[in-house]
Amino acid sequence: MHKPIEKITEEDAKEELRRLAELIAYHDRLYYLEDQPEISDADYDALRLRNAALEKKFPHLIREDSPNLRVGAPLLGPFKKVQHRKEMLSLDNGFEDQDVHDFMERIRRFLNIPPETPIELVAEPKIDGLSATLEYQKGLFVLGATRGDGTEGEDITENLKTLKDIPALIAAQDFPNVTEIRGEVYMRHEDFLAMNQEREAQGQPFFANPRNAAAGSVRQLDSSVTAKRPLKFFAYACDEYAPFHVKTHWEFLEKLKEWGFVVNPLAKLCSTVDEVLAYYHELESKRTTLPYDIDGIVYKVNRIDWQNRMGSSTRAPRWALAHKFPAEQAQTHLNDILIQVGRTGALTPVAILQPVTVGGVVVSRASLHNEDEIARKDVRVGDTVVIQRAGDVIPQVVRVVGEKRGSDSHPFSFPHTCPVCGSHAVRLPGEVARKCIGGLICGAQAALRLRHFVSRDAFDIEGFGSKHVEAFYKEGLIHSPADIFTLEERDRQSLTPLRNREGWGDLSAKNLFKAIASRRKIPLHRFIYALGIPQVGQATAKLLARHYVSYEMWQEAMRAAKNPENEAYIDLMSIDGVGPSVSADLIAFFDEPHNREVLASLLKEVTVVDEKPLAASSSIFANKTIVFTGALTHMTRVEAKVRAEALGAKVASSVSAKTDYVVVGEDPGSKAKSAKELGVPILTEEEWLKAARGL
Ligand code: IVH
């Protein structure tokens, strides 16, 4: 690698090009797909430059899989997208024992379970792999998919067919006709180590940890490669329990075993918090001796009727909790503090560390959060620091090891200017972040916004990785999102078309334009998320999209909501998960003339597809406003609200002419009276229950 190009022999060049192709593909994957780069941009560029130089000197050695002939990480795609029939949810996390007590209390309150009635929980190790869903039709395994964003995953059927733990055919009479079995693909430690040793012997780059190895292995284009990887699968869930005719999760797990799935043998049925916690602490101490990685324990309410009553938030079921193990820690030297500028202009300090292994992963950067954190922990360049990794979370600097501080150290002074554009960086009252006020003139912000715009969960423009976005931005080819869609047209008239540029060719340029063109139609939730409005992540974008259904309705409402007296504001705040702070950011976004210009030119290029309304149900309560009053006897108020919302209704707290139904429990107060006066239909609790069940 360090031999000067002039002196390299053809044979060495051939070998080095092979190695570089693999190495760059590996880093591309970390960068583009896993968002977890292991090397600095400069080191990455050096690899690419070296590759380009070798190819220039030995053009006849250019490989079919040369990194120069492709963009992004095509080795691992494209896989067909699969819409999950039922969303693949995540889990709420707990860290302390108290969180588990709180979880149990929440269940009791929600379902109104008296203290003397035990609540059974199934405790299962939380496998640190990647989740997958397996669709069976008439007993045949027909479709396997990754979780993706929870709504849409990727078709990896052929690869999953190579796993011995996944039955290809289930002949049992009682196996449902159509169902999805869900679980975790993982790799055992010994298999992982053996595989890495083999890779090392063959000069291939090795995987950082079993999870990455499993993820890389199921996303191979060639399933014969996957077949050689030692992948395993634990089954632990399904899309819907109904067709299984079981009353408890425990029974469900028993059935899975009968049908030939592998269920984690450590799963345990518990009936008290103490039992659950004893199990947790036992496994925590055994953790390092287990043959595979686990990052916590998952508790699930055993009774399925209770699970159904509790339901889910947009993110996670209310009947389950992931109790995470404490993060693994390590000590290392803090070489430098780098200031990065984010999409919103926030200056974020990053710790540049002497690389160290924490929990099986080499860490060379860690988050320092913000100015106050640095001051509070008194972190200084040159310190020895304790860092920790908690699951997928970016490593953090926990504290400074005071005894190891040198005498010449001095406090870190946080810059008051933007390191990228030189503008002032100011801190507004009440904000933790110091922000660059450069706005559009700040290259860091604009490029990052564009990068977010094309990213996987937003416009998902394949092959348009951050390197290209940044390069195009710097060259002035794209400044705002709409420019992406006019790129091809302008390229046609350009004297320096893309295909002639370094690192591009006819095919890669065509592919990029094709990828862009295929995204001219976009679902509303992706569109909203792509705009990069502060605090509007994927979950909020989905909530908004389902609530407002069309782009026109949404933007009209956001403008009207500027006036807090306006109904639009009240309506916005009524969305579960949208509070005053998120509302303020949404309103501010639409209030900014520049943003409106950006939107207007973007909408000339793309079509935003309407969302399915929240009330997908045919219930009589769909799109109706319900008020509950008086004490309900069959369910708690929270449960009633959740159930009404699941049927597509809005739940309001006071009765007005806009109320569609008032449900009265025992001892109703003035609300029942006003309902009568206003002529709003009144339902008893029994009538509501019947109607809610669709009887
Ligand atoms: S249940 C609706 N059980 O943890 C509940 N998840 O943080 C679905 N995971 O995406 C998940 N072991 O990939 C469940 N025994 C287990 C699990 C488990 C690992 C993963 C799964 C999920 C993630 C959520």
XYZ file of C-alpha atoms and ligand atoms in Angstrom:
719
model
C 0.000 0.000 0.000
C 2.851 2.341 0.764
C 4.949 1.456 -2.236
C 5.206 4.407 -4.595
C 3.082 3.874 -7.679
C 6.102 4.149 -10.028
C 7.815 1.206 -8.375
C 4.927 -1.180 -8.036
C 4.965 -4.411 -10.054
C 1.990 -5.511 -12.055
C 1.463 -8.498 -9.818
C 1.420 -6.393 -6.663
C -0.886 -3.882 -8.308
C -3.344 -6.608 -9.163
C -3.385 -7.853 -5.593
C -3.673 -4.370 -4.181
C -6.571 -3.468 -6.468
C -8.399 -6.560 -5.304
C -7.836 -5.619 -1.694
C -8.856 -2.007 -2.265
C -12.069 -3.008 -4.029
C -13.047 -5.041 -1.015
C -11.892 -2.570 1.545
C -13.683 0.362 -0.065
C -16.844 -1.700 -0.454
C -16.636 -2.496 3.240
C -16.241 1.137 4.251
C -18.960 2.167 1.816
C -21.306 -0.150 3.577
C -20.444 1.221 7.005
C -20.820 4.719 5.698
C -23.870 4.525 3.463
C -25.889 1.766 4.984
C -24.959 1.529 8.610
C -24.070 5.128 9.226
C -21.145 3.920 11.279
C -17.941 4.804 9.516
C -14.815 3.356 11.096
C -12.274 5.532 9.352
C -12.003 9.261 8.809
C -13.098 10.860 5.553
C -9.476 11.683 4.817
C -8.421 8.045 5.204
C -11.301 6.961 3.021
C -10.357 9.459 0.338
C -6.781 8.219 0.494
C -7.982 4.686 -0.300
C -9.966 5.925 -3.265
C -7.104 8.062 -4.555
C -4.709 5.153 -4.281
C -7.162 2.991 -6.196
C -7.574 5.630 -8.903
C -3.815 6.060 -9.250
C -3.259 2.318 -9.622
C -6.025 2.066 -12.199
C -4.538 4.924 -14.156
C -1.157 3.254 -14.311
C -2.567 -0.226 -15.058
C -5.828 0.365 -16.953
C -5.932 -3.252 -18.109
C -6.150 -4.342 -14.471
C -9.356 -2.383 -13.752
C -11.676 -4.796 -12.033
C -15.315 -5.382 -12.777
C -16.087 -4.449 -9.209
C -13.787 -1.436 -9.214
C -14.895 1.169 -6.671
C -14.592 3.731 -9.450
C -17.292 2.098 -11.497
C -19.926 2.365 -8.858
C -21.309 4.680 -6.267
C -22.727 3.998 -2.842
C -22.854 0.401 -1.783
C -24.397 -1.545 -4.645
C -22.745 -4.785 -3.575
C -25.515 -4.973 -1.048
C -28.475 -4.140 -3.095
C -30.753 -3.314 -4.597
C -33.131 -5.559 -2.776
C -36.804 -5.448 -3.570
C -38.733 -3.382 -1.042
C -41.391 -5.159 0.957
C -44.294 -3.474 2.656
C -44.859 -5.175 6.032
C -48.459 -6.248 6.458
C -48.227 -5.211 10.115
C -45.653 -2.684 11.197
C -42.480 -4.070 12.811
C -42.296 -2.105 16.005
C -39.398 -1.267 18.225
C -39.280 -1.612 22.024
C -39.312 0.937 24.813
C -36.143 0.839 26.867
C -35.595 0.643 30.610
C -32.245 0.831 32.360
C -32.778 0.693 36.123
C -34.709 -1.760 38.274
C -37.065 1.106 39.011
C -37.993 1.295 35.328
C -39.287 -2.267 35.584
C -41.349 -1.430 38.671
C -42.755 1.545 36.772
C -43.526 -0.650 33.770
C -45.530 -3.047 35.957
C -47.326 -0.137 37.589
C -48.231 1.270 34.185
C -49.739 -2.056 33.169
C -51.739 -2.232 36.393
C -53.068 1.257 35.982
C -53.811 0.900 32.301
C -55.744 -2.319 32.704
C -57.000 -1.541 36.173
C -55.606 -4.760 37.657
C -55.882 -4.997 41.447
C -52.609 -5.441 43.368
C -53.446 -8.998 44.426
C -53.759 -10.211 40.812
C -50.372 -11.302 39.482
C -49.226 -10.077 36.088
C -47.293 -12.772 34.302
C -44.369 -11.679 32.158
C -42.252 -13.685 29.771
C -38.598 -12.674 30.086
C -36.404 -13.330 27.038
C -32.789 -12.436 26.317
C -32.582 -9.468 23.940
C -30.476 -10.804 21.110
C -28.100 -8.300 19.554
C -28.613 -9.212 15.930
C -31.016 -7.918 13.317
C -34.709 -8.582 13.207
C -36.380 -10.310 10.317
C -39.893 -11.351 9.444
C -40.795 -14.607 7.712
C -44.039 -14.942 5.826
C -45.547 -18.426 5.527
C -48.378 -19.364 3.209
C -49.931 -22.792 3.545
C -46.915 -23.802 5.614
C -44.418 -22.698 2.995
C -41.788 -20.054 3.720
C -42.490 -17.567 0.908
C -41.053 -14.208 1.891
C -38.350 -13.045 4.277
C -37.649 -9.369 4.939
C -35.523 -7.070 7.047
C -37.192 -4.645 9.429
C -36.145 -1.566 7.440
C -37.929 1.486 8.786
C -40.584 -0.664 10.416
C -43.113 -0.132 7.631
C -41.026 -1.194 4.688
C -38.130 -3.637 4.665
C -36.049 -5.410 2.058
C -36.724 -8.771 0.477
C -33.990 -11.150 1.632
C -35.959 -14.361 1.089
C -33.285 -16.199 -0.880
C -30.672 -15.443 1.745
C -32.863 -16.473 4.664
C -33.686 -19.743 2.926
C -30.080 -20.755 3.551
C -30.533 -20.694 7.354
C -31.015 -24.078 8.991
C -32.963 -22.527 11.860
C -35.691 -21.357 9.468
C -38.076 -24.168 8.481
C -38.824 -24.143 4.758
C -42.071 -26.072 5.130
C -44.311 -26.627 8.126
C -46.775 -29.416 7.631
C -48.517 -29.213 11.031
C -52.304 -28.994 10.810
C -52.544 -26.199 13.356
C -49.995 -23.903 11.701
C -51.863 -20.823 10.393
C -52.631 -20.587 6.713
C -51.022 -17.176 6.367
C -48.741 -15.725 9.024
C -45.510 -13.917 9.695
C -43.052 -15.287 12.228
C -40.599 -12.716 13.500
C -37.271 -13.056 15.215
C -33.595 -12.259 15.244
C -30.821 -13.273 12.860
C -27.536 -13.485 14.747
C -24.104 -15.095 14.774
C -22.530 -17.034 17.613
C -19.195 -15.839 18.997
C -17.188 -18.914 18.054
C -18.570 -18.918 14.517
C -17.878 -15.223 14.209
C -14.277 -15.600 15.366
C -13.633 -18.563 13.069
C -15.102 -16.683 10.141
C -12.990 -13.631 10.837
C -9.852 -15.752 11.113
C -10.571 -17.251 7.748
C -11.167 -13.833 6.252
C -7.923 -12.581 7.681
C -6.052 -15.549 6.202
C -7.517 -14.671 2.815
C -6.652 -11.029 3.206
C -10.281 -9.970 3.431
C -11.367 -7.206 5.783
C -12.940 -8.572 8.902
C -16.131 -7.626 10.663
C -16.098 -5.477 13.787
C -18.623 -7.551 15.732
C -21.090 -10.427 15.300
C -23.965 -8.043 14.684
C -22.235 -6.336 11.752
C -21.193 -9.717 10.431
C -24.783 -10.971 10.541
C -26.102 -7.788 8.931
C -23.500 -7.911 6.168
C -24.210 -11.577 5.557
C -27.972 -11.359 5.089
C -27.585 -8.423 2.740
C -25.489 -10.270 0.185
C -26.653 -10.213 -3.406
C -25.468 -13.743 -3.946
C -27.227 -16.150 -1.601
C -24.495 -18.752 -2.034
C -22.282 -16.353 -0.093
C -24.883 -16.113 2.679
C -25.119 -19.906 2.715
C -21.473 -20.091 3.764
C -21.993 -17.714 6.674
C -22.814 -19.266 10.053
C -26.117 -17.462 10.617
C -28.656 -18.486 13.241
C -32.224 -17.449 13.989
C -34.281 -17.189 17.183
C -38.056 -16.837 16.737
C -39.844 -14.662 19.298
C -42.854 -12.876 17.758
C -45.460 -12.846 15.000
C -47.416 -10.235 13.073
C -50.660 -11.231 14.773
C -51.467 -13.841 17.402
C -55.091 -14.376 16.348
C -54.603 -17.271 13.890
C -52.512 -19.182 16.447
C -55.435 -19.662 18.835
C -53.252 -19.250 21.899
C -54.055 -17.314 25.027
C -50.522 -16.491 26.115
C -47.155 -15.595 24.644
C -45.663 -18.546 26.498
C -48.024 -20.954 24.720
C -47.086 -19.258 21.462
C -43.384 -19.922 22.106
C -44.201 -23.572 22.890
C -46.011 -23.883 19.567
C -43.115 -22.303 17.704
C -40.850 -25.000 19.114
C -43.268 -27.760 18.085
C -43.244 -26.432 14.539
C -39.465 -26.520 14.315
C -38.451 -22.947 15.081
C -35.615 -22.287 17.484
C -36.825 -20.432 20.556
C -34.304 -19.119 23.035
C -34.035 -21.826 25.718
C -33.372 -19.193 28.370
C -36.838 -17.627 28.033
C -38.619 -17.709 31.379
C -42.176 -17.270 32.577
C -42.241 -15.003 35.656
C -45.068 -13.767 37.817
C -43.547 -11.116 40.068
C -41.261 -8.139 39.590
C -38.753 -9.721 41.962
C -38.616 -12.853 39.877
C -38.108 -10.833 36.717
C -35.339 -8.764 38.266
C -33.569 -11.827 39.681
C -33.589 -13.286 36.168
C -32.203 -10.057 34.745
C -29.331 -9.879 37.228
C -28.512 -13.546 36.818
C -28.222 -13.188 33.065
C -26.305 -9.960 33.398
C -23.622 -11.799 35.359
C -23.659 -14.686 32.875
C -23.658 -12.384 29.888
C -20.029 -12.811 28.855
C -20.262 -16.605 29.077
C -23.217 -16.863 26.696
C -22.369 -18.090 23.190
C -23.908 -14.992 21.541
C -24.294 -11.245 22.229
C -27.273 -10.027 24.213
C -27.798 -6.422 25.195
C -30.593 -6.794 27.720
C -33.749 -8.665 28.624
C -37.140 -8.209 26.967
C -40.251 -8.516 29.163
C -43.573 -9.231 27.509
C -47.017 -9.363 29.112
C -47.940 -13.032 28.877
C -51.710 -12.730 28.440
C -52.522 -11.901 24.832
C -55.917 -10.385 25.656
C -54.053 -7.951 27.916
C -51.521 -7.219 25.193
C -54.371 -6.427 22.816
C -56.025 -4.124 25.273
C -52.811 -2.227 25.855
C -51.972 -1.862 22.183
C -49.034 0.114 20.844
C -47.828 3.642 20.453
C -46.478 4.564 17.011
C -43.079 3.265 18.044
C -43.462 0.367 20.402
C -45.962 -1.938 22.082
C -47.073 -0.786 25.543
C -47.021 -4.368 26.800
C -43.285 -4.927 26.396
C -40.090 -3.456 27.781
C -36.438 -3.903 26.828
C -34.419 -3.788 30.045
C -30.959 -2.925 28.780
C -27.714 -3.999 30.384
C -25.407 -1.208 31.527
C -23.106 0.083 28.846
C -19.632 -1.299 28.523
C -16.900 1.168 29.382
C -13.220 1.738 28.621
C -10.506 4.318 29.279
C -8.585 6.098 26.573
C -6.729 9.265 25.660
C -8.607 12.289 24.313
C -6.511 13.452 21.371
C -8.642 16.370 20.257
C -12.055 18.015 20.331
C -13.530 18.634 16.909
C -16.492 20.938 16.284
C -19.011 19.687 13.744
C -21.795 21.766 12.287
C -25.145 20.052 11.914
C -28.018 20.426 9.537
C -29.695 22.994 11.756
C -26.477 24.900 12.357
C -25.872 23.466 15.825
C -22.198 23.221 16.757
C -21.556 19.755 18.138
C -18.305 18.856 19.850
C -16.866 15.444 19.022
C -14.140 13.712 21.014
C -11.309 12.378 18.876
C -9.941 9.403 20.801
C -6.996 7.100 20.804
C -8.788 4.069 19.283
C -9.902 1.599 21.947
C -12.095 -1.513 21.977
C -15.366 -1.177 23.873
C -17.881 -3.984 23.879
C -16.248 -5.587 20.863
C -16.089 -2.473 18.693
C -13.166 -0.175 17.989
C -14.113 3.341 18.977
C -12.183 6.412 17.852
C -14.823 9.119 18.231
C -17.350 9.878 20.908
C -20.055 12.432 21.478
C -19.519 15.319 23.875
C -23.085 16.616 23.350
C -22.685 20.364 23.789
C -20.835 23.267 25.329
C -22.348 22.848 28.799
C -21.502 19.159 28.927
C -17.848 19.898 28.246
C -17.829 22.534 30.959
C -19.749 20.372 33.429
C -17.432 17.405 32.996
C -14.446 19.728 32.536
C -13.218 17.700 29.582
C -9.863 18.890 28.222
C -7.748 17.891 25.253
C -5.020 15.539 26.531
C -7.177 14.042 29.301
C -7.674 10.374 29.957
C -11.405 9.776 29.686
C -13.892 6.998 30.419
C -16.073 6.256 27.428
C -19.041 3.950 27.049
C -21.130 2.359 24.353
C -24.752 1.539 24.975
C -26.126 -0.668 22.243
C -26.380 1.166 18.976
C -25.995 4.533 20.603
C -22.970 6.610 19.634
C -20.210 6.208 22.235
C -20.160 8.861 24.919
C -17.547 10.426 27.136
C -18.682 9.618 30.668
C -16.049 11.389 32.755
C -12.449 12.484 33.018
C -9.965 10.422 35.009
C -8.751 13.302 37.175
C -5.654 11.587 38.572
C -4.252 11.170 35.097
C -4.485 14.810 34.077
C -1.209 16.508 33.159
C -0.187 19.752 34.887
C -0.084 21.729 31.639
C -3.747 21.145 30.758
C -6.142 24.033 30.317
C -9.941 24.221 30.021
C -11.437 23.831 26.576
C -12.732 27.065 25.129
C -15.750 26.560 22.939
C -15.576 28.547 19.680
C -17.943 31.457 19.126
C -17.613 31.319 15.369
C -18.636 28.597 12.948
C -15.628 26.442 11.997
C -17.081 25.958 8.522
C -18.242 29.387 7.340
C -16.821 31.732 9.953
C -20.189 33.268 10.834
C -21.042 34.065 14.430
C -22.234 31.140 16.474
C -24.730 32.243 19.088
C -26.678 30.697 21.895
C -30.266 31.777 22.224
C -31.790 31.904 25.694
C -33.090 28.520 26.748
C -31.173 26.612 24.061
C -28.356 24.191 24.782
C -26.769 24.373 21.370
C -24.663 27.186 20.057
C -25.781 27.715 16.490
C -24.113 29.107 13.418
C -26.219 31.952 12.088
C -24.772 31.532 8.593
C -27.878 29.679 7.416
C -27.702 29.251 3.689
C -24.238 30.654 3.284
C -22.955 27.969 5.652
C -21.868 25.097 3.441
C -21.998 22.592 6.274
C -25.673 23.149 6.918
C -26.807 23.269 3.343
C -24.869 20.173 2.325
C -26.075 18.246 5.352
C -29.665 19.229 4.662
C -29.350 17.965 1.128
C -27.727 14.817 2.368
C -30.616 14.259 4.746
C -33.025 14.970 1.915
C -31.719 12.107 -0.243
C -31.084 9.690 2.633
C -32.632 6.270 2.941
C -35.655 7.151 5.056
C -36.305 10.385 3.161
C -36.196 10.504 -0.660
C -34.051 7.378 -0.694
C -32.119 8.202 -3.845
C -29.970 5.209 -4.410
C -26.326 5.764 -5.215
C -26.492 9.393 -4.160
C -24.255 9.128 -1.147
C -23.089 11.950 1.047
C -19.774 12.252 -0.795
C -21.554 13.057 -4.030
C -23.999 15.412 -2.403
C -21.146 17.320 -0.845
C -19.139 17.370 -4.064
C -22.133 18.552 -6.101
C -22.894 21.185 -3.542
C -19.341 22.491 -3.537
C -19.281 22.677 -7.304
C -22.535 24.614 -7.297
C -24.456 21.895 -9.123
C -27.106 21.642 -6.453
C -28.041 24.200 -3.879
C -31.565 23.322 -2.947
C -33.607 20.116 -3.166
C -35.312 21.085 -6.419
C -31.897 21.248 -8.121
C -31.544 17.498 -7.683
C -34.453 16.963 -10.021
C -33.191 19.344 -12.683
C -29.719 17.840 -12.620
C -30.230 15.508 -15.570
C -31.654 18.219 -17.793
C -28.772 20.553 -16.982
C -26.258 17.744 -17.392
C -27.470 17.164 -20.937
C -26.461 20.702 -21.832
C -23.300 20.720 -19.789
C -19.835 20.909 -21.324
C -18.569 18.784 -18.470
C -21.258 16.117 -18.121
C -21.202 13.821 -15.140
C -20.118 10.763 -17.127
C -16.817 12.423 -17.986
C -15.953 13.333 -14.440
C -13.479 11.551 -12.272
C -15.089 8.638 -10.512
C -18.083 8.602 -12.862
C -18.869 6.764 -16.048
C -21.683 6.416 -18.518
C -23.405 3.732 -16.502
C -23.065 5.267 -13.071
C -24.322 8.639 -14.325
C -27.303 6.985 -16.006
C -28.047 5.026 -12.863
C -28.023 8.129 -10.748
C -30.449 9.929 -13.050
C -32.652 6.864 -13.086
C -32.653 6.726 -9.301
C -33.569 10.402 -9.093
C -36.357 10.069 -11.653
C -37.847 7.138 -9.770
C -38.370 9.366 -6.748
C -40.453 12.047 -8.380
C -43.442 10.525 -6.635
C -43.120 10.379 -2.902
C -45.405 9.461 0.004
C -46.284 12.398 2.242
C -44.562 11.040 5.363
C -41.244 10.681 3.561
C -41.644 14.130 2.085
C -42.248 15.695 5.500
C -39.315 13.845 7.025
C -37.043 14.866 4.131
C -37.600 18.561 4.812
C -35.432 18.229 7.895
C -37.580 20.388 10.133
C -36.020 20.420 13.615
C -37.591 17.802 15.915
C -39.555 16.265 13.064
C -38.111 12.781 12.837
C -39.609 9.793 11.121
C -42.183 9.046 13.804
C -43.494 12.614 13.925
C -43.511 12.819 10.128
C -45.684 9.718 10.016
C -48.054 11.102 12.622
C -48.423 14.331 10.697
C -48.888 12.578 7.379
C -51.591 10.308 8.696
C -53.302 13.187 10.384
C -53.317 15.628 7.463
C -53.387 13.034 4.659
C -52.415 15.396 1.808
C -49.617 17.902 1.363
C -52.106 20.705 0.682
C -54.036 20.056 3.886
C -50.833 19.881 5.868
C -49.258 23.068 4.601
C -52.495 24.994 4.897
C -52.881 23.847 8.488
C -49.269 24.698 9.369
C -49.726 28.246 8.087
C -53.050 28.711 9.813
C -51.605 27.337 13.062
C -49.408 30.416 13.314
C -52.302 32.002 15.145
C -52.675 30.052 18.409
C -56.326 31.056 18.587
C -56.960 29.322 15.306
C -58.494 25.879 15.349
C -55.600 24.631 13.230
C -53.284 25.208 16.173
C -55.528 23.330 18.580
C -55.837 20.540 16.054
C -52.063 20.328 15.634
C -51.547 20.144 19.390
C -54.176 17.433 19.676
C -51.957 14.994 17.767
C -50.568 12.522 20.224
C -46.806 13.102 20.262
C -46.891 16.724 19.068
C -46.364 19.261 21.843
C -45.794 23.021 21.951
C -42.125 22.739 21.074
C -42.593 20.590 17.956
C -45.517 22.807 16.936
C -43.322 25.883 17.265
C -40.696 24.378 14.963
C -43.289 23.396 12.376
C -44.878 26.824 12.398
C -41.499 28.566 12.243
C -40.528 26.444 9.270
C -43.542 27.524 7.259
C -43.203 31.089 8.414
C -39.772 31.448 6.883
C -40.108 32.885 3.338
C -37.007 31.084 2.120
C -38.459 27.721 3.091
C -41.641 28.526 1.239
C -39.628 29.295 -1.889
C -37.739 26.027 -1.553
C -41.026 24.151 -1.202
C -42.597 25.901 -4.173
C -39.766 25.036 -6.538
C -39.542 21.507 -5.192
C -43.240 20.916 -5.767
C -42.792 21.849 -9.416
C -40.556 18.776 -9.673
C -42.161 16.178 -7.442
C -45.620 14.818 -6.708
C -46.491 14.149 -3.109
C -48.713 11.105 -2.755
C -51.540 11.263 -0.214
C -51.229 9.189 2.922
C -53.713 6.616 4.066
C -55.803 8.434 6.673
C -55.426 7.403 10.278
C -58.946 6.087 10.306
C -58.367 3.144 8.051
C -61.179 1.412 9.898
C -64.740 1.288 8.797
C -65.786 1.977 12.356
C -68.653 4.383 12.936
C -66.202 6.333 15.097
C -63.768 6.979 12.236
C -63.040 10.717 11.995
C -65.546 11.441 14.784
C -64.914 13.371 17.964
C -65.742 11.570 21.197
C -65.899 12.898 24.738
C -65.767 10.513 27.711
C -67.314 11.583 30.955
C -68.034 9.932 34.300
C -66.305 6.850 35.720
C -65.911 4.000 33.251
C -66.205 0.546 34.747
C -64.869 -1.706 31.998
C -61.711 0.102 31.118
C -59.579 2.972 32.307
C -59.814 6.384 30.719
C -56.420 5.951 29.029
C -57.475 2.663 27.553
C -60.739 4.150 26.313
C -58.829 6.982 24.640
C -56.359 4.634 22.992
C -59.124 2.392 21.772
C -61.128 5.273 20.368
C -58.082 6.592 18.575
C -57.344 3.166 17.165
C -60.807 3.307 15.604
C -59.919 6.586 13.972
C -61.692 8.863 16.416
C -60.424 12.002 18.084
C -60.900 12.238 21.827
C -61.728 15.685 23.175
C -62.035 16.825 26.742
C -64.966 19.177 26.469
C -68.318 19.002 24.750
C -69.103 21.432 21.943
C -71.285 21.543 18.860
C -68.454 19.729 17.048
C -68.651 16.709 19.359
C -70.101 13.639 17.646
C -70.604 11.323 20.628
C -70.496 11.592 24.382
C -69.866 8.361 26.279
C -71.163 8.531 29.837
C -69.952 6.327 32.660
C -71.138 6.429 36.252
C -71.936 9.778 37.891
C -71.631 11.883 34.750
C -71.240 15.584 35.418
C -72.010 18.710 33.480
C -70.681 17.313 30.227
C -73.616 14.930 29.875
C -75.891 17.872 30.480
C -74.314 20.044 27.813
C -74.453 17.107 25.405
C -78.198 16.918 25.917
C -78.571 20.632 25.438
C -76.533 20.561 22.229
C -78.313 17.478 20.943
C -75.091 15.393 20.807
C -75.805 11.640 20.769
C -75.108 10.046 24.164
C -73.853 6.474 24.551
C -73.710 4.413 27.725
C -70.466 2.620 28.437
C -72.028 -0.686 27.316
C -73.253 0.837 24.083
C -69.799 2.290 23.405
C -68.157 -1.075 24.087
C -70.485 -2.854 21.702
C -70.065 -0.254 19.007
C -66.305 -0.172 19.524
C -66.126 -3.905 19.025
C -68.133 -3.442 15.853
C -71.042 -5.551 17.135
S -39.893 -8.416 20.557
C -43.317 -5.941 19.053
N -38.064 -10.010 21.549
O -34.945 -5.687 19.812
C -42.111 -6.488 19.710
N -37.337 -8.166 20.221
O -35.216 -2.872 20.449
C -41.083 -6.877 18.762
N -34.926 -8.069 19.874
O -36.390 -4.717 16.765
C -39.777 -7.169 19.344
N -34.428 -9.873 21.039
O -34.763 -6.707 16.744
C -38.300 -8.909 20.809
N -36.567 -11.532 22.447
C -36.804 -10.444 21.712
C -35.767 -9.720 21.101
C -36.086 -8.567 20.362
C -33.954 -8.879 20.294
C -34.730 -6.845 19.067
C -35.621 -6.720 17.853
C -36.282 -5.382 17.994
C -35.376 -4.694 18.937
C -36.088 -3.592 19.666
